[in-house]
Tab-separated table of C-alpha atoms in Angstrom:
chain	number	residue	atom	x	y	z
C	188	UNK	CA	13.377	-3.856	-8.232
C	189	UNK	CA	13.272	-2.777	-11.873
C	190	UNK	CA	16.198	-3.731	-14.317
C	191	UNK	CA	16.442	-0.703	-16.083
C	192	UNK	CA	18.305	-2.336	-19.198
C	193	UNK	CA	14.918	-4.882	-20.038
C	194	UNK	CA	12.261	-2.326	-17.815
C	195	UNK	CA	11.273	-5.791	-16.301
C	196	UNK	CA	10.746	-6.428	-12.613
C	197	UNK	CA	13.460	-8.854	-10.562
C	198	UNK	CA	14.036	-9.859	-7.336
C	199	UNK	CA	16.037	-7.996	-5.110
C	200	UNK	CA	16.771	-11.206	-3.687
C	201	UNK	CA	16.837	-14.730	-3.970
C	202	UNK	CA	17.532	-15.369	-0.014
C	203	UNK	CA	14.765	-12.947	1.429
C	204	UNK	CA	11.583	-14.286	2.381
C	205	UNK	CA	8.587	-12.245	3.911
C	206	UNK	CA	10.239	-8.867	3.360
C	207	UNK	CA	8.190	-5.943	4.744
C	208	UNK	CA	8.342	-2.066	6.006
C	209	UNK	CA	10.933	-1.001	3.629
C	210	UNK	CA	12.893	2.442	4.528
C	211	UNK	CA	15.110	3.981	2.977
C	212	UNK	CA	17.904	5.587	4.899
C	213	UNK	CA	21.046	7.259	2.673
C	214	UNK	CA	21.848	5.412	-0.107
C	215	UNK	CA	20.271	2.065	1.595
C	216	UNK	CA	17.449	0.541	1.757
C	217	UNK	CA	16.715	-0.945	4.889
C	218	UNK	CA	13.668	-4.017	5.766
C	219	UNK	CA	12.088	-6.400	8.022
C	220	UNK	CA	11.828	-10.196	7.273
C	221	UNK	CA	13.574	-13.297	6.772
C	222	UNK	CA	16.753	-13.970	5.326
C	223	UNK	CA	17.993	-17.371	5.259
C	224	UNK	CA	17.347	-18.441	9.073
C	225	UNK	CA	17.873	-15.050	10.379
C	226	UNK	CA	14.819	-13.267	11.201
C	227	UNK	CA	15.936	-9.288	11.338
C	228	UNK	CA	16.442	-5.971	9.704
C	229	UNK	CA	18.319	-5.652	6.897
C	230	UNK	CA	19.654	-3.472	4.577
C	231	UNK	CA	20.757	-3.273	1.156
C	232	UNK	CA	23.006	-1.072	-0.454
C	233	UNK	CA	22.870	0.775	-3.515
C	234	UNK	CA	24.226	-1.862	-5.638
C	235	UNK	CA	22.143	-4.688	-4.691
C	236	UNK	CA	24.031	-7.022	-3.020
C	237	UNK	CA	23.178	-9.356	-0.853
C	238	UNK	CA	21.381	-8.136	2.646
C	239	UNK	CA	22.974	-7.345	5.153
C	240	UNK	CA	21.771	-7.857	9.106
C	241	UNK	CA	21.300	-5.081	11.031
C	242	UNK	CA	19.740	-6.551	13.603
C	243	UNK	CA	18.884	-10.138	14.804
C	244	UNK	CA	15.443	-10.898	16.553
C	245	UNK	CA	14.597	-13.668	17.965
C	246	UNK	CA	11.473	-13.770	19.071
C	247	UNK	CA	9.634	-11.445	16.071
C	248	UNK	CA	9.925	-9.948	13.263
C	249	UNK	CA	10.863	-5.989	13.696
C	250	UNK	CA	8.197	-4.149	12.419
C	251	UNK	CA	7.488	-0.042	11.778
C	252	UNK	CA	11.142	0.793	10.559
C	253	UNK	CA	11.176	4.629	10.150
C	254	UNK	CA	14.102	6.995	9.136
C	255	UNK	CA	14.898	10.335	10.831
C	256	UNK	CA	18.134	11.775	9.478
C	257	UNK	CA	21.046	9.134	9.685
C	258	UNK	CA	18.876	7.068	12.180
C	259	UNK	CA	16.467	4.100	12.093
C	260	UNK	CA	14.130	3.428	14.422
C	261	UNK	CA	11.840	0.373	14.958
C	262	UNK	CA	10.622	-1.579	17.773
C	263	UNK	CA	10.619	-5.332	18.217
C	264	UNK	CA	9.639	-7.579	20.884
C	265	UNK	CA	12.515	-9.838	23.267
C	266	UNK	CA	12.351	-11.605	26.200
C	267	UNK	CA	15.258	-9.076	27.590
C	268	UNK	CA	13.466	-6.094	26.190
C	269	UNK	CA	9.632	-6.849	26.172
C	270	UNK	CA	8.141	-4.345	23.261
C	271	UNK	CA	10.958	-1.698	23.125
C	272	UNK	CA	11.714	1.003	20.770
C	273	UNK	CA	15.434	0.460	19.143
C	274	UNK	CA	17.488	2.717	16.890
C	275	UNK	CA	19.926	2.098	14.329
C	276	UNK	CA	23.056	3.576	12.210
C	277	UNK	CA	22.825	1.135	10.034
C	278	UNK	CA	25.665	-1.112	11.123
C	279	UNK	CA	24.943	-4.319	13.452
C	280	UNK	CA	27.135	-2.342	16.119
C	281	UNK	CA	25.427	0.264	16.165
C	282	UNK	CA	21.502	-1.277	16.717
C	283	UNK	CA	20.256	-0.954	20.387
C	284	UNK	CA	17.259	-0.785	22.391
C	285	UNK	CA	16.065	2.714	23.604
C	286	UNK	CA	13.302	2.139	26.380
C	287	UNK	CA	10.645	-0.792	26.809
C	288	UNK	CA	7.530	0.568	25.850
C	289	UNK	CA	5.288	-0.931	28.189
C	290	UNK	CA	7.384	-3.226	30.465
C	291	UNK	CA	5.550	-6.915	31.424
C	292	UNK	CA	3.108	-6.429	29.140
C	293	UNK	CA	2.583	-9.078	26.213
C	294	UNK	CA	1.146	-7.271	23.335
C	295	UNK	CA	1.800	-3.619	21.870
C	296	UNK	CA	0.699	-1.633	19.373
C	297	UNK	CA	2.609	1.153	17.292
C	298	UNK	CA	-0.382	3.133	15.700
C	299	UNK	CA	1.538	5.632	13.744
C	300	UNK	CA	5.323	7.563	13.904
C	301	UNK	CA	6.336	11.064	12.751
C	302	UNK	CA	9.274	12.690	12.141
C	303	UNK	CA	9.469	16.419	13.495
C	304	UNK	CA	12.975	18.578	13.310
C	305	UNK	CA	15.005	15.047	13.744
C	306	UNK	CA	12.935	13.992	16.582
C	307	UNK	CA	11.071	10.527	16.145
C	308	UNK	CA	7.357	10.621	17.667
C	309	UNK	CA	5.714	7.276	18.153
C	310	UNK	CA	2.076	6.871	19.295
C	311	UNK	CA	2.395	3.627	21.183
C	312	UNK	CA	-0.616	1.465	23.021
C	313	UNK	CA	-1.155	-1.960	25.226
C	314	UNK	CA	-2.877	-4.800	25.610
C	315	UNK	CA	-4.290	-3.264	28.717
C	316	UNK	CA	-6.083	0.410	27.171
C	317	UNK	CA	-2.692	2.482	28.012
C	318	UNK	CA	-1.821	4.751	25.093
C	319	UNK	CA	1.274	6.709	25.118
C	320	UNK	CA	2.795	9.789	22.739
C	321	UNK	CA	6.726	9.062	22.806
C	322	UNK	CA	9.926	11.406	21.241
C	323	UNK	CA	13.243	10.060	21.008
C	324	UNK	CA	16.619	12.097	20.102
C	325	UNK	CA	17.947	8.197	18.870
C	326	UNK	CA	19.598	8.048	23.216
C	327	UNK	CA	18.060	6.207	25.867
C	328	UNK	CA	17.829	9.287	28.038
C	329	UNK	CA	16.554	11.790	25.507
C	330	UNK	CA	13.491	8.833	24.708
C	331	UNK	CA	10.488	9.711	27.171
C	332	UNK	CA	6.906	9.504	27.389
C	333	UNK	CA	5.695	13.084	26.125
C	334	UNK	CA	1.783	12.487	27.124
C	335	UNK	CA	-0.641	9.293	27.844
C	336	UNK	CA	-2.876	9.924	25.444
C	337	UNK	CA	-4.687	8.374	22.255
C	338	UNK	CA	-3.260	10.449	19.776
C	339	UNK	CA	-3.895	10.039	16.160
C	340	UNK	CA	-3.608	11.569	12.583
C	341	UNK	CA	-0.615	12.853	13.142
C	342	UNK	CA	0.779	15.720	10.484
C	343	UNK	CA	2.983	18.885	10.860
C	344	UNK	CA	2.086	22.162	10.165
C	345	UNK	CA	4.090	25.746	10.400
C	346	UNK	CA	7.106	23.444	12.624
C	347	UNK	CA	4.463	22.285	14.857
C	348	UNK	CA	3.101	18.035	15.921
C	349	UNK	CA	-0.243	18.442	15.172
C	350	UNK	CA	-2.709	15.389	16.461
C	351	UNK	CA	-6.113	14.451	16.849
C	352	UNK	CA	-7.161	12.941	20.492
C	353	UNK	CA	-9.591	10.546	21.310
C	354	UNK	CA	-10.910	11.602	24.948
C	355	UNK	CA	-14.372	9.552	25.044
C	356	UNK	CA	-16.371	12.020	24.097
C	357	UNK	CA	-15.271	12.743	20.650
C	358	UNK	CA	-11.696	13.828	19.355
C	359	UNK	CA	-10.010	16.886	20.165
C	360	UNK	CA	-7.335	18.639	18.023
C	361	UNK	CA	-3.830	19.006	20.091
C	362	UNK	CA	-0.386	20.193	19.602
């Protein structure tokens, strides 16, 4: 961060190592990485303090934190999850998992996520050529698959997803 008072640069942080993805949500800003022996997501407030742990992994490190309105999303990988998609308020209590990606599978892919109207798109892919468009409300029943397709360069235009797909032959433009 800057110190305003000497315009020099200082860490945020002593504790934090390998921080990455940072989001900010509110008046927080929220992160991936290390802290200590916790590997998680984080979040610090306004004033600097220390983080705080949103979430505990332990297998990974959360990765592709992205705010829509008062919720964060990310996914992460667990034994009891495989590669899932989890939301956040911001408090430890409130962090869950919203649907496994691609259940049994050992590697995933998030390519790129979009926020349209409050609803969180994700263009997710396998290990094994699948490649899913997702939308999540921030429940578990309003998170489904919208398409399985390889969807990418994702923008919005007049209120409207607008995507590029990749169908062999050449791309395609989609909404």
């Amino acid at each position: 961060r800057i110190d305003e008072a000497t315009l020099s640069t200082v860490p945020v942080h002593s504790g934090l190592t390998k921080p990455r993805g940072f989001t900010a949500m509110g008046s927080s800003l929220y992160f991936s990485g290390n802290a200590g022996s916790t590997i998680g997501v984080f979040k610090l407030n306004s004033a600097m303090g220390p983080p705080v742990s949103v979430a505990v992994s332990s297998n990974s490190v959360p990765s592709h934190l992205h705010a829509v309105g008062n919720t964060l999303y990310f996914y992460d990988y667990s034994s009891a999850t495989d590669f899932a998609l989890w939301k956040s308020d911001g408090t430890a209590s409130g962090t869950l998992p919203l649907k496994d990606y691609f259940p049994n599978t050992s590697s995933m892919t998030l390519y790129e996520s979009i926020d349209l109207g409050g609803i969180y798109y994700a263009q997710v892919g396998d290990n094994k050529g699948n490649y899913q468009l997702w939308r999540s409300n921030g429940t578990v029943s309003g998170t489904t698959i919208v398409a399985e397709v390889f969807g990418f360069h994702y923008t919005i235009s007049n209120g409207s997803l607008l995507f590029q797909v990749y169908l062999g032959s050449g791309a395609e433009a989609w909404t």
